[in-house]
mmCIF file of C-alpha atoms in Angstrom:
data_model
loop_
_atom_site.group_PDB
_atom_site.id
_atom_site.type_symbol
_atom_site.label_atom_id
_atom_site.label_comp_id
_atom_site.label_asym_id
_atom_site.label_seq_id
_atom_site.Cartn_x
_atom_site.Cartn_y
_atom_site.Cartn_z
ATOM 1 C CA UNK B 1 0.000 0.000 0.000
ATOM 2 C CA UNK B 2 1.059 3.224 -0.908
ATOM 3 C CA UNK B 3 1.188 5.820 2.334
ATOM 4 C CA UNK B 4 1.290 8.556 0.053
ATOM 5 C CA UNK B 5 -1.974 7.546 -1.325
ATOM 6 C CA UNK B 6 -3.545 6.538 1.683
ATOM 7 C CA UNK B 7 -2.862 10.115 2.836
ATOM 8 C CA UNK B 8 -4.207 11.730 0.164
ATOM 9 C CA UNK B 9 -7.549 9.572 -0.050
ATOM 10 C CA UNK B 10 -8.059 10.133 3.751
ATOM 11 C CA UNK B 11 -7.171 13.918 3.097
ATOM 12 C CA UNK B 12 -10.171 16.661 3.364
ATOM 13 C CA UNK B 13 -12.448 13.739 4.078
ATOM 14 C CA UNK B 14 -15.270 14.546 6.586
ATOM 15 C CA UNK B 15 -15.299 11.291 8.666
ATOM 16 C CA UNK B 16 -12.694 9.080 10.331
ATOM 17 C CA UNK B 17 -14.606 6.598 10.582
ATOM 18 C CA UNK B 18 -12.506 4.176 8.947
ATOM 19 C CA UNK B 19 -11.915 0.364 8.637
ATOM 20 C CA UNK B 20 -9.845 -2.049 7.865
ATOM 21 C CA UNK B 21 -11.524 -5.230 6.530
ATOM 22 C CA UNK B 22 -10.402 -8.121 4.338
ATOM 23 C CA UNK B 23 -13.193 -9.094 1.987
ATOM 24 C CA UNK B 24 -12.552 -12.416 0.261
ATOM 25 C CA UNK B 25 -8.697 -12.284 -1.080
ATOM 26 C CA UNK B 26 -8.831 -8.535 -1.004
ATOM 27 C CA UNK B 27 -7.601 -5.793 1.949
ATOM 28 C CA UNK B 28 -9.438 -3.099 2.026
ATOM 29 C CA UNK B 29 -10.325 -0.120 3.924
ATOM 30 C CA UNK B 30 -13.651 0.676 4.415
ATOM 31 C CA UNK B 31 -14.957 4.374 4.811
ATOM 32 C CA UNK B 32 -18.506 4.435 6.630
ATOM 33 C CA UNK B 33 -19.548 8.156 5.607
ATOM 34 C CA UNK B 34 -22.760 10.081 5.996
ATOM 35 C CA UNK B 35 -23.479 9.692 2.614
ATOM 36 C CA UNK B 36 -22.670 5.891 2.169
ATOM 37 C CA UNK B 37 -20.286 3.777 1.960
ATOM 38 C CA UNK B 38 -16.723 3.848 0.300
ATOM 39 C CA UNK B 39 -14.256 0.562 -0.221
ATOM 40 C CA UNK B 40 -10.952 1.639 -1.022
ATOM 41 C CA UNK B 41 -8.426 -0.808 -2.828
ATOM 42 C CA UNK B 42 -4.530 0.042 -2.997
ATOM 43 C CA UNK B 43 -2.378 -1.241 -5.188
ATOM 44 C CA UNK B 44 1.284 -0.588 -5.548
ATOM 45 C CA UNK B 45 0.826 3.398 -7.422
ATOM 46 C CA UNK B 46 -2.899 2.750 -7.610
ATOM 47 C CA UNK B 47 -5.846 3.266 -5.889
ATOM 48 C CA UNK B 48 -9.574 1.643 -6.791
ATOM 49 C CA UNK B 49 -13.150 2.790 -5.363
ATOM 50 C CA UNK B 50 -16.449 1.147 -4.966
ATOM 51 C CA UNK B 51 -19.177 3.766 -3.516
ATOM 52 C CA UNK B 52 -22.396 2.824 -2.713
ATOM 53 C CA UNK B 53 -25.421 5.400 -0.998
ATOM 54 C CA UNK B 54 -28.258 2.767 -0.953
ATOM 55 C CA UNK B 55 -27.845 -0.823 -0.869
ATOM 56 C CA UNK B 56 -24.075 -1.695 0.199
ATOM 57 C CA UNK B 57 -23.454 -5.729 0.472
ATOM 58 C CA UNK B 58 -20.137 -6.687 1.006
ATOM 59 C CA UNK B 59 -20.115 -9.785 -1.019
ATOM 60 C CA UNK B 60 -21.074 -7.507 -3.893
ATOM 61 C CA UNK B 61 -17.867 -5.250 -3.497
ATOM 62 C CA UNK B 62 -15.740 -8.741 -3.535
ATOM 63 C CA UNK B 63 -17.509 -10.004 -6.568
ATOM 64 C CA UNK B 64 -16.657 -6.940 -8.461
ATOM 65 C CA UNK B 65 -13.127 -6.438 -7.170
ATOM 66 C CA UNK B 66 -12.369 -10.279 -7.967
ATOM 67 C CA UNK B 67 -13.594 -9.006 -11.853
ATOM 68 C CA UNK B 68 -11.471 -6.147 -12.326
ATOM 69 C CA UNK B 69 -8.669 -6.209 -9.861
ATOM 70 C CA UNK B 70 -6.411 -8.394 -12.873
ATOM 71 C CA UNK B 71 -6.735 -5.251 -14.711
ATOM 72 C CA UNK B 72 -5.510 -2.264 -12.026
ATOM 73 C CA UNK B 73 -2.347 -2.495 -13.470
ATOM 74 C CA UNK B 74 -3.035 -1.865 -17.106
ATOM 75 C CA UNK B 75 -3.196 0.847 -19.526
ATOM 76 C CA UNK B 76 -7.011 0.977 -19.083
ATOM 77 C CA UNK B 77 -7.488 4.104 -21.627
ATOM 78 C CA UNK B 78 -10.480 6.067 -21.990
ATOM 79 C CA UNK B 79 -12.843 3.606 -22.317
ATOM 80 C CA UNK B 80 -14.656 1.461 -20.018
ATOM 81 C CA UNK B 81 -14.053 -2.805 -18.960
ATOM 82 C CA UNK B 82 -17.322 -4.162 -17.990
ATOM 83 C CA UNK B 83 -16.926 -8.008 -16.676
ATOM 84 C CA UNK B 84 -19.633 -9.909 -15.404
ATOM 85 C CA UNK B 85 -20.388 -11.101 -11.794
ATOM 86 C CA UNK B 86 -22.751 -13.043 -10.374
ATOM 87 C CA UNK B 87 -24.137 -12.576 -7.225
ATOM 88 C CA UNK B 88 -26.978 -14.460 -5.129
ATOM 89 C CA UNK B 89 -30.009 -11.702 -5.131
ATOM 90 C CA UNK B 90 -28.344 -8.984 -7.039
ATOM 91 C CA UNK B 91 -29.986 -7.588 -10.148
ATOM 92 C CA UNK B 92 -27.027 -6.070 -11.201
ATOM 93 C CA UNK B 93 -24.181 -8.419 -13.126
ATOM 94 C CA UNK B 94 -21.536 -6.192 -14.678
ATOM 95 C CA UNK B 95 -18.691 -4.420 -12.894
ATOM 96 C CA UNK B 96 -17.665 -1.868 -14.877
ATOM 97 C CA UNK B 97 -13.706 -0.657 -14.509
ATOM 98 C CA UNK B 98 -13.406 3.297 -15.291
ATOM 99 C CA UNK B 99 -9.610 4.488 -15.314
ATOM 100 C CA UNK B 100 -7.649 6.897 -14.328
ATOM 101 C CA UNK B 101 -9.324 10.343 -15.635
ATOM 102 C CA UNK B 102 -12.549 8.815 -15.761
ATOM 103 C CA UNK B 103 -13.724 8.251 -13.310
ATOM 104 C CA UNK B 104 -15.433 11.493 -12.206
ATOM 105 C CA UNK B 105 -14.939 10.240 -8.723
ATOM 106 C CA UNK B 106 -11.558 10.673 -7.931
ATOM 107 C CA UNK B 107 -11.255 14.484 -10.497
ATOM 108 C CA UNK B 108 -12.794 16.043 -7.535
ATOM 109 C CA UNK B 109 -10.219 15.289 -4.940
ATOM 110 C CA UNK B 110 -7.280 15.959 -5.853
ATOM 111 C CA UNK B 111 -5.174 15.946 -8.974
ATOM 112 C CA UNK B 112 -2.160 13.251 -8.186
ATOM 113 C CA UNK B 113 -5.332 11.113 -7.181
ATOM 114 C CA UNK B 114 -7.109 11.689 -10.638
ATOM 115 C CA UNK B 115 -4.028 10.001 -11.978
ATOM 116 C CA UNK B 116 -3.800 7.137 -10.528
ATOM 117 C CA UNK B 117 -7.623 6.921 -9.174
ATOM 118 C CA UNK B 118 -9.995 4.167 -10.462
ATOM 119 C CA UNK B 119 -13.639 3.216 -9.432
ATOM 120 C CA UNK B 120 -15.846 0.355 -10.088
ATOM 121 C CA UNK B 121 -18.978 0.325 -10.505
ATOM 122 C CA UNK B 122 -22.624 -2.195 -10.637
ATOM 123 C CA UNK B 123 -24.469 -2.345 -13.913
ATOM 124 C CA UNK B 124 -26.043 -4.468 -15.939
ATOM 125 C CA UNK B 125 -25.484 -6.007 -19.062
ATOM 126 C CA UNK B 126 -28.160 -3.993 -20.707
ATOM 127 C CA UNK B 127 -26.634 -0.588 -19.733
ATOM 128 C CA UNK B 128 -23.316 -1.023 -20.650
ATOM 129 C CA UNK B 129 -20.777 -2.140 -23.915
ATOM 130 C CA UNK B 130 -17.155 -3.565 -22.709
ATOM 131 C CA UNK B 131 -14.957 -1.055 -24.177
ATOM 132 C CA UNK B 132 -17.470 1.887 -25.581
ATOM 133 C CA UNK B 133 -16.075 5.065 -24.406
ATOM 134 C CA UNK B 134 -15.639 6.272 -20.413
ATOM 135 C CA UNK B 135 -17.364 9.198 -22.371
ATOM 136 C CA UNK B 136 -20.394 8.000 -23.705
ATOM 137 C CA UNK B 137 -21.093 5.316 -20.747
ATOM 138 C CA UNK B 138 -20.908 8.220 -18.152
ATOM 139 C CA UNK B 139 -23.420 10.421 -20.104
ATOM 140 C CA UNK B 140 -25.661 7.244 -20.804
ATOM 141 C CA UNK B 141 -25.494 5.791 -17.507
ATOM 142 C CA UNK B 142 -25.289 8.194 -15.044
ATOM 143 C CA UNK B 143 -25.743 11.676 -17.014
ATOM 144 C CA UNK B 144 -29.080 12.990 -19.027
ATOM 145 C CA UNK B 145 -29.545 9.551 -20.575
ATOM 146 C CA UNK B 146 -30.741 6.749 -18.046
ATOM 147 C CA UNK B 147 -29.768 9.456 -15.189
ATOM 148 C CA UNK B 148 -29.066 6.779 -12.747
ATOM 149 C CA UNK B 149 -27.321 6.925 -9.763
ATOM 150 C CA UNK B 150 -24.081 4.446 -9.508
ATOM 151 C CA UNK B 151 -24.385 4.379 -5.785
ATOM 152 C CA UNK B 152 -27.656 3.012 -5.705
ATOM 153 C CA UNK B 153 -26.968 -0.405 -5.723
ATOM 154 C CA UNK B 154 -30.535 -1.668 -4.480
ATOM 155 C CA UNK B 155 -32.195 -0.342 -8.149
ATOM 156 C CA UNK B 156 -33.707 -2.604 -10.928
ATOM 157 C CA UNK B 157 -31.930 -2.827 -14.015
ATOM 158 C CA UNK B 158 -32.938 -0.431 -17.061
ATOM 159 C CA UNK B 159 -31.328 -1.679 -20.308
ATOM 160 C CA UNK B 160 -30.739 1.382 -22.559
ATOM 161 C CA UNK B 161 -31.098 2.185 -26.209
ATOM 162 C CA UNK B 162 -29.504 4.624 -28.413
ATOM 163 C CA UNK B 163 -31.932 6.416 -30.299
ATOM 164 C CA UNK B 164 -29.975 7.471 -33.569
ATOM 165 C CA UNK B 165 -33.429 8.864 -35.334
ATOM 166 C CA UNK B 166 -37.291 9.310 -35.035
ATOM 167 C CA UNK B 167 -39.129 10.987 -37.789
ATOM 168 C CA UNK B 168 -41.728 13.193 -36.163
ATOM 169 C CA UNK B 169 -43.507 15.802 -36.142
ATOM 170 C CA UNK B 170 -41.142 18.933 -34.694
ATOM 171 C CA UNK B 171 -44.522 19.863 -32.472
ATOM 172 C CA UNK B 172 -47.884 18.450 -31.168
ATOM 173 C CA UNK B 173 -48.762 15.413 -28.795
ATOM 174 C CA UNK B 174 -45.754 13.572 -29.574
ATOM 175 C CA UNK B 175 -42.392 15.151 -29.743
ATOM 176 C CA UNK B 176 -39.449 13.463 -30.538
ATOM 177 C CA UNK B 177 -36.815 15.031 -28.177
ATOM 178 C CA UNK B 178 -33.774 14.688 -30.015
ATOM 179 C CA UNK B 179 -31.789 12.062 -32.540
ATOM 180 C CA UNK B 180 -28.460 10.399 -31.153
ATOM 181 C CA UNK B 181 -29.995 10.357 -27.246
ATOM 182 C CA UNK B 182 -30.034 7.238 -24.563
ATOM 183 C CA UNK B 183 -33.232 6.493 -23.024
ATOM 184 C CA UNK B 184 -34.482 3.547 -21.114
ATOM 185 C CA UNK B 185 -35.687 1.043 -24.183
ATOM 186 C CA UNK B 186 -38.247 0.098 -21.945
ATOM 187 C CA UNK B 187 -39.847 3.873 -22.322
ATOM 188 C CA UNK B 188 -39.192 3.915 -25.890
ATOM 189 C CA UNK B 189 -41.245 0.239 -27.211
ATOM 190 C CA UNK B 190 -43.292 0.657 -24.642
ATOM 191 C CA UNK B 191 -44.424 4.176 -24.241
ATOM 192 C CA UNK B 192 -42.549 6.082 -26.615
ATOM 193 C CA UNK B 193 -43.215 4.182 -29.612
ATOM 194 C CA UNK B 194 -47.068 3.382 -28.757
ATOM 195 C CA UNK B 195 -47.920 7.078 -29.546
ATOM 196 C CA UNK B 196 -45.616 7.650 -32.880
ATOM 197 C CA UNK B 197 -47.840 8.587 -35.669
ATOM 198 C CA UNK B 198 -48.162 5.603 -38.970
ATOM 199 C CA UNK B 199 -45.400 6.433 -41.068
ATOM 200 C CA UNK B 200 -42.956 7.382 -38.476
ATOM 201 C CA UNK B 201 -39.915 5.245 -38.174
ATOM 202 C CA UNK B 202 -37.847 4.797 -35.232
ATOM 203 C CA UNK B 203 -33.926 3.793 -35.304
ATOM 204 C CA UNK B 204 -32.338 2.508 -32.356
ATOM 205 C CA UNK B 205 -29.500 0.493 -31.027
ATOM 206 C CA UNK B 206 -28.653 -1.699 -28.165
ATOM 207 C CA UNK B 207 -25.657 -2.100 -26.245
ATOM 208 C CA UNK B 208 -24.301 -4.816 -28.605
ATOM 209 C CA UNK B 209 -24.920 -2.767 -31.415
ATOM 210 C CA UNK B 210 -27.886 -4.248 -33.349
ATOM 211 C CA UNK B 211 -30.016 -1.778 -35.033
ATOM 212 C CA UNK B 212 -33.750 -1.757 -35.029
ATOM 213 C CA UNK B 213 -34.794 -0.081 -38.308
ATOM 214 C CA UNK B 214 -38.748 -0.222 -37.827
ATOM 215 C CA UNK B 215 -41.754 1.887 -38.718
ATOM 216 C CA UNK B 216 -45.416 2.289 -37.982
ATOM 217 C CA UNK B 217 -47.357 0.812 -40.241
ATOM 218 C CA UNK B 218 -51.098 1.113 -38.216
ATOM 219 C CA UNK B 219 -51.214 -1.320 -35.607
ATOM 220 C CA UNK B 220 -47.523 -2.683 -35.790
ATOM 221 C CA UNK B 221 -44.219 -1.464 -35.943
ATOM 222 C CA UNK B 222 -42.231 -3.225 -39.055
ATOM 223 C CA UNK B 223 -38.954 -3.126 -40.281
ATOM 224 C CA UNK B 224 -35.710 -5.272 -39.868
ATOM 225 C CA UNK B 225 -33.087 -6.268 -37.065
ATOM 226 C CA UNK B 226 -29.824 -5.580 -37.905
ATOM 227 C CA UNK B 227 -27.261 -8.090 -36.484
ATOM 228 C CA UNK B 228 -24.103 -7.665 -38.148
ATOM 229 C CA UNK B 229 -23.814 -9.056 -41.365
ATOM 230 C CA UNK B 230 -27.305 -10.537 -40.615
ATOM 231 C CA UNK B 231 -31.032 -8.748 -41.326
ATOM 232 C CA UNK B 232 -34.003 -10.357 -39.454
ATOM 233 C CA UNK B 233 -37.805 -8.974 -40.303
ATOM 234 C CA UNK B 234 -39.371 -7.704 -38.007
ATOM 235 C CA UNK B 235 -43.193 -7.047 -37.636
ATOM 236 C CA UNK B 236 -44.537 -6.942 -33.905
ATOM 237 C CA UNK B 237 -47.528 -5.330 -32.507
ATOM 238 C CA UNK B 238 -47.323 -1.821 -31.000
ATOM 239 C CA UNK B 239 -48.310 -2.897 -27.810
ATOM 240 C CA UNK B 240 -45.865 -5.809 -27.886
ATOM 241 C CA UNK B 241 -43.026 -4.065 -28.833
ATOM 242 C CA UNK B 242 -41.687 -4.225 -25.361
ATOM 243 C CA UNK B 243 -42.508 -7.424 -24.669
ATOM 244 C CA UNK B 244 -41.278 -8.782 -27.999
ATOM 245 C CA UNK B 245 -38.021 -6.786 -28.569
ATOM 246 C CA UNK B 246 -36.923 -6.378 -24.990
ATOM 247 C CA UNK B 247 -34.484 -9.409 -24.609
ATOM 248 C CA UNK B 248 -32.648 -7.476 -27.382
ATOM 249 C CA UNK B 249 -31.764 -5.002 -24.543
ATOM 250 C CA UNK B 250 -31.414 -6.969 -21.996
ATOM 251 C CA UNK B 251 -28.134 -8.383 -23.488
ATOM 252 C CA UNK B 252 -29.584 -11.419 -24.819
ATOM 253 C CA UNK B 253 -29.090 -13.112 -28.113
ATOM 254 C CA UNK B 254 -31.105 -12.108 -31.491
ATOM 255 C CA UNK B 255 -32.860 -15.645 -31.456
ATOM 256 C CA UNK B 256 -34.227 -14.768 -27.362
ATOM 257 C CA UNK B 257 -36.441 -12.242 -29.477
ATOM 258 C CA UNK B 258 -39.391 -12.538 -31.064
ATOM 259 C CA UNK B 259 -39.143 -10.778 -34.116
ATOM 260 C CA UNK B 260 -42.774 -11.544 -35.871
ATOM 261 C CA UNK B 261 -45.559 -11.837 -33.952
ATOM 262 C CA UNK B 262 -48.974 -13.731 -35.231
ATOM 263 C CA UNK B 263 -49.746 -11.768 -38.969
ATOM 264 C CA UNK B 264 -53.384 -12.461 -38.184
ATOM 265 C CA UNK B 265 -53.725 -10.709 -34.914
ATOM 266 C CA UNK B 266 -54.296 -6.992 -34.653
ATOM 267 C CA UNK B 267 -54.457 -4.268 -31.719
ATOM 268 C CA UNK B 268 -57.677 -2.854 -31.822
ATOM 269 C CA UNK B 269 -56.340 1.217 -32.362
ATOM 270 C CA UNK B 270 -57.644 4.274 -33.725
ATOM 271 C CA UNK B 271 -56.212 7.466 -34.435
ATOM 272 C CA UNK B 272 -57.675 10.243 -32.229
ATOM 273 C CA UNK B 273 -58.306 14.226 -32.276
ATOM 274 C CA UNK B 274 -58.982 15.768 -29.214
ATOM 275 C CA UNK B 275 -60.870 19.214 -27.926
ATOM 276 C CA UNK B 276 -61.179 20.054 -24.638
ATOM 277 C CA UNK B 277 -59.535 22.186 -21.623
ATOM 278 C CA UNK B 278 -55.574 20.650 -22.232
ATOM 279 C CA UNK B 279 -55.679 20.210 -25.610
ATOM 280 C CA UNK B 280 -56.625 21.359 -29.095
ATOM 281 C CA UNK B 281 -55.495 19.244 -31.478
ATOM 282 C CA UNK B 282 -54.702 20.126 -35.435
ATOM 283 C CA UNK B 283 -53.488 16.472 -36.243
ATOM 284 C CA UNK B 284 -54.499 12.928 -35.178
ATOM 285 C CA UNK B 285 -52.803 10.620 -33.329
ATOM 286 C CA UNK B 286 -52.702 6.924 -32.679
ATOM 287 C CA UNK B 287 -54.341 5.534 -29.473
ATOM 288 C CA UNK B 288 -55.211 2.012 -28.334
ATOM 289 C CA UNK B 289 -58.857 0.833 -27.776
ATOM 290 C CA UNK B 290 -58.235 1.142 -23.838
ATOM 291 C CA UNK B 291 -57.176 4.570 -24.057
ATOM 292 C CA UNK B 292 -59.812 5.277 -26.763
ATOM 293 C CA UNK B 293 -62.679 4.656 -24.386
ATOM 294 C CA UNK B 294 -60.353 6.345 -21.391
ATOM 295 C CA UNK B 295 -61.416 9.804 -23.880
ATOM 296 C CA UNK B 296 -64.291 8.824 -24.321
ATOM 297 C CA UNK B 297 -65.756 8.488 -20.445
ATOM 298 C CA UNK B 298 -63.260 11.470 -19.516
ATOM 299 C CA UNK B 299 -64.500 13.918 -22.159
ATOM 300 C CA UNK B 300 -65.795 16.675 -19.228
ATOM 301 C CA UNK B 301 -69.322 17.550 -20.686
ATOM 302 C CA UNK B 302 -68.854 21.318 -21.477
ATOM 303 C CA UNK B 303 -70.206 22.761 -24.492
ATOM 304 C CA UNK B 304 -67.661 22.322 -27.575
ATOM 305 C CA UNK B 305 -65.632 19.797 -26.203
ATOM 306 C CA UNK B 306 -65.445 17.100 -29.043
ATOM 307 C CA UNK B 307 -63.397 13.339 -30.005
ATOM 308 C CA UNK B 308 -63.343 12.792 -33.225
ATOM 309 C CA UNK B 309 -61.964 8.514 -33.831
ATOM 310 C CA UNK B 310 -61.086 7.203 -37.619
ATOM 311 C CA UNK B 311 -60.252 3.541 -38.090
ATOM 312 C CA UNK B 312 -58.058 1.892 -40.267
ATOM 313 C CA UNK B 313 -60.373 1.990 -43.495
ATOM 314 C CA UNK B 314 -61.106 5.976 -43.058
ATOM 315 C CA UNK B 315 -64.192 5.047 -40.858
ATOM 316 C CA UNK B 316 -65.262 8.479 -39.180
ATOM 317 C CA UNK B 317 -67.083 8.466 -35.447
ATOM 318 C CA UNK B 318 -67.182 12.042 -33.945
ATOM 319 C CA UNK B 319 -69.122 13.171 -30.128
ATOM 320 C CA UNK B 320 -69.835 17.006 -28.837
ATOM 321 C CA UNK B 321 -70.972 17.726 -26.102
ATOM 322 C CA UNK B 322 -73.941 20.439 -26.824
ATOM 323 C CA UNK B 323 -75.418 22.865 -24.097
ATOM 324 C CA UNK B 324 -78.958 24.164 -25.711
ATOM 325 C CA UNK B 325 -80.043 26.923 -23.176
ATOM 326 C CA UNK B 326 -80.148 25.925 -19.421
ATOM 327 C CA UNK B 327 -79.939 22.461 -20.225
ATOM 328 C CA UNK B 328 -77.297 20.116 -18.837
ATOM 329 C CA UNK B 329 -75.493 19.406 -22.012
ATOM 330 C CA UNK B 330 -75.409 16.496 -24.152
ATOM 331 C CA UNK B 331 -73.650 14.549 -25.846
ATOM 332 C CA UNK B 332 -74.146 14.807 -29.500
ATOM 333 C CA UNK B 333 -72.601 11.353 -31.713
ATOM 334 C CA UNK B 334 -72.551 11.176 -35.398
ATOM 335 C CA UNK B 335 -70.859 9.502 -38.515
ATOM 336 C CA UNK B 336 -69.548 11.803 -41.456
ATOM 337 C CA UNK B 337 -70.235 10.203 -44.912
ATOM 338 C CA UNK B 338 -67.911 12.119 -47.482
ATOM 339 C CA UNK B 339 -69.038 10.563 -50.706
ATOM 340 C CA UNK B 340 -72.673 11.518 -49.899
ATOM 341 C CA UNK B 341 -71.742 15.038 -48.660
ATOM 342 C CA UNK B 342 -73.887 13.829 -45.194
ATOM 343 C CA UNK B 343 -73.751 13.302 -41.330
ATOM 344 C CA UNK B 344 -75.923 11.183 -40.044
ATOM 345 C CA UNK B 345 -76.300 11.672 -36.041
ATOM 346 C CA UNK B 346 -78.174 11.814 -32.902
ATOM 347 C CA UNK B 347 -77.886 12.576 -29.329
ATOM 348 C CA UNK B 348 -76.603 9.635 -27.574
ATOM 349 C CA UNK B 349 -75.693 8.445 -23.970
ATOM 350 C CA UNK B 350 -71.705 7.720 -22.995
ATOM 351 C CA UNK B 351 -72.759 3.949 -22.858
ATOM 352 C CA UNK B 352 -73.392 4.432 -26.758
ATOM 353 C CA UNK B 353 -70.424 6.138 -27.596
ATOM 354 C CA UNK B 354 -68.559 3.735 -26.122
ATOM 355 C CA UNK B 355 -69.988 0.970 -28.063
ATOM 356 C CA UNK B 356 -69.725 2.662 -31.107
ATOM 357 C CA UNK B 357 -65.956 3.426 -30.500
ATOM 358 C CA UNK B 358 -65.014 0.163 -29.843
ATOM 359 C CA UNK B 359 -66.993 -1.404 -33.107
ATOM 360 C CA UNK B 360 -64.589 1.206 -35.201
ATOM 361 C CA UNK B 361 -61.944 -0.271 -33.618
ATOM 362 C CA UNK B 362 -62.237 -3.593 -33.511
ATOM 363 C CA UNK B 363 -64.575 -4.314 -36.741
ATOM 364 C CA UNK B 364 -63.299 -1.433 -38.915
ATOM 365 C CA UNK B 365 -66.919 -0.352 -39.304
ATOM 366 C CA UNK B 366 -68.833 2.300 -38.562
ATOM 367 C CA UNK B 367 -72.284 1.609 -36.737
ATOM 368 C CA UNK B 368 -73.591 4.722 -35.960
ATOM 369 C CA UNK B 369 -77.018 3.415 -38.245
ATOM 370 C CA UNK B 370 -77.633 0.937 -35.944
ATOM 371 C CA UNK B 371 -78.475 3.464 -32.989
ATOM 372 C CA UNK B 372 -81.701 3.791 -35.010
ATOM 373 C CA UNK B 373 -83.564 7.533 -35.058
ATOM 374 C CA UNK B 374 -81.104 9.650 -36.827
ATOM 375 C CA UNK B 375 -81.126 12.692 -37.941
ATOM 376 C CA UNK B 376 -79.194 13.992 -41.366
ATOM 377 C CA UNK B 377 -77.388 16.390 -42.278
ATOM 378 C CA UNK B 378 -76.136 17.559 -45.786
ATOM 379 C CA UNK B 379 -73.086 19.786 -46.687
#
């Protein structure tokens, strides 16, 4: 152990309350501070540290210094050297090795220490590539991408993406934030991508580099997986997405995937516009029947406030809700006809509408006729 070192890591600390422990094949000393915890590692002109602030096991620190304590000695770079550990009840099962300069850690003490300082820390195999950039890994992980904290060691996992492009709309319900951004992949199958307009293709990679080229074609998302020198198809339900493509970022192999889901099943959807208190919409977008009906029994019942619906064949079901004098007001529900310049309508209970909504979306049909008593319109 270097004295020198020791010195300087004890130096403008706040607490003395220090220990020293042996932890498997590894002496250590052990800071208990008010913020956490901080295992210190010397070796000959080096020094490594494992902080935790939530969830500090012991058997965790010697699992990750047994992984990268070969490597203390090397020219580590400026990228990262994520190995894998395994550890009884731990979600996490990568340490990852940041060198000297890296670290972010060690920067802030002192500058001899940010020379020779290293840290480990717990991922998983989903948030992390061995030997991307210190860079990139710190902005992903613990920066304005996943925005995680490394000294939480207690936290679920949260594989990433990279999202190199979305073609959206630059305004309106859904707004692509940026191209070239991290984000949980979680967020973007399973929420993000659920409200992307048809047309709109998303581009995305995982921490082993496959690319997921797909786009919205109505109820699914279709494209192709690119695995190297391989292409897969790929055609999976919007509201699958996650459930489909998410062993893609959770580190596992292409063929853990499944990259077509049953051609003959659909996802009851509609596309949506939307007129009330929070919002005013000039375009449509895509909703599932769930949250279709979710509009429908939410619409407050002030005059003006419409829905109008439109189903995959150009099917039209619109609602208003109409105040005539000191009435409470109701809740007007028609059917536009184009060709015959007509709407054919009546005033209808949320029950109806509901029933109606969900025939557009699941039978592509509009059934607005079979409320019986209408009244028509021409234009």
């Amino acid at each position: 152990m270097t004295t020198d070192l020791l010195a300087l890591a004890k130096e403008r600390r706040s607490t003395q309350d220090w220990e020293s422990k042996r932890l498997g094949r590894h002496d250590v000393l052990v800071e208990h501070g008010v913020v956490g915890v901080f295992v210190y590692l010397f070796r000959d002109d080096r020094v490594l540290v494992a902080k935790a602030n939530r969830g500090y096991r012991e058997d965790v620190v010697e699992a990750m210094l047994d992984a990268v304590v070969d490597l203390m000695d090397d020219e580590l770079g400026d990228v990262v050297h994520a190995r894998p550990i395994d550890v009884p009840g731990f979600a996490l099962d990568r340490a990852v090795l940041l060198g000297p300069g890296e670290t972010g850690f060690w920067e802030k003490r002192d500058a001899e220490l940010a020379k020779c300082g290293l840290q480990v820390v717990p991922a998983y195999r989903g948030e992390v590539a061995d030997g991307e950039p210190a860079k990139r890994f710190r902005w992903a992980f613990m920066g304005k991408g996943l925005a995680l904290r490394e000294g939480h060691w207690d936290r679920d996992p949260i594989p990433r993406a990279l999202v190199t492009r979305t073609e959206g709309p630059k305004r309106g319900v859904v707004v692509p934030k940026a191209t070239d951004m991290t984000m949980s992949a979680e967020t973007l199958l399973d929420n993000f991508a659920k409200g992307l307009p048809v047309g709109i293709e998303i581009l995305a990679r995982d921490v082993r580099d496959r690319e997921l080229r797909v786009r919205r074609d109505w109820d699914r998302f279709v494209g192709a997986l690119v695995d190297g020198q391989s292409e897969f198809e790929v055609s999976v339900l919007v509201d699958h997405m996650w459930e489909s493509l998410g062993p893609l970022f959770h580190g596992e192999d292409t063929g853990a995937a499944t990259l077509v889901t049953d051609p003959d099943v659909s996802a009851p959807m509609l596309m949506v516009r939307v007129n009330n208190r929070h919002r005013s919409d000039t375009g449509m977008s895509p909703v599932l029947l769930d949250e279709a009906l979710r509009w429908v029994r939410g619409l407050e019942p002030v005059d003006g406030y419409f829905l109008t619906f439109v189903g995959r064949s150009k099917g039209t079901v619109q609602m208003m809700w109409q105040a005539r004098g000191p009435n409470r007001p109701e809740l007007w529900l028609e059917a536009p006809y184009p060709e015959k310049r007509e709407l054919h309508g009546r005033f209808a209970t949320v029950e109806e509408a509901e029933r109606m909504v969900t025939i557009l979306a699941v039978e592509d049909r509009v059934a607005v006729g079979e409320l019986g008593d209408l009244k028509i319109d021409t234009w």
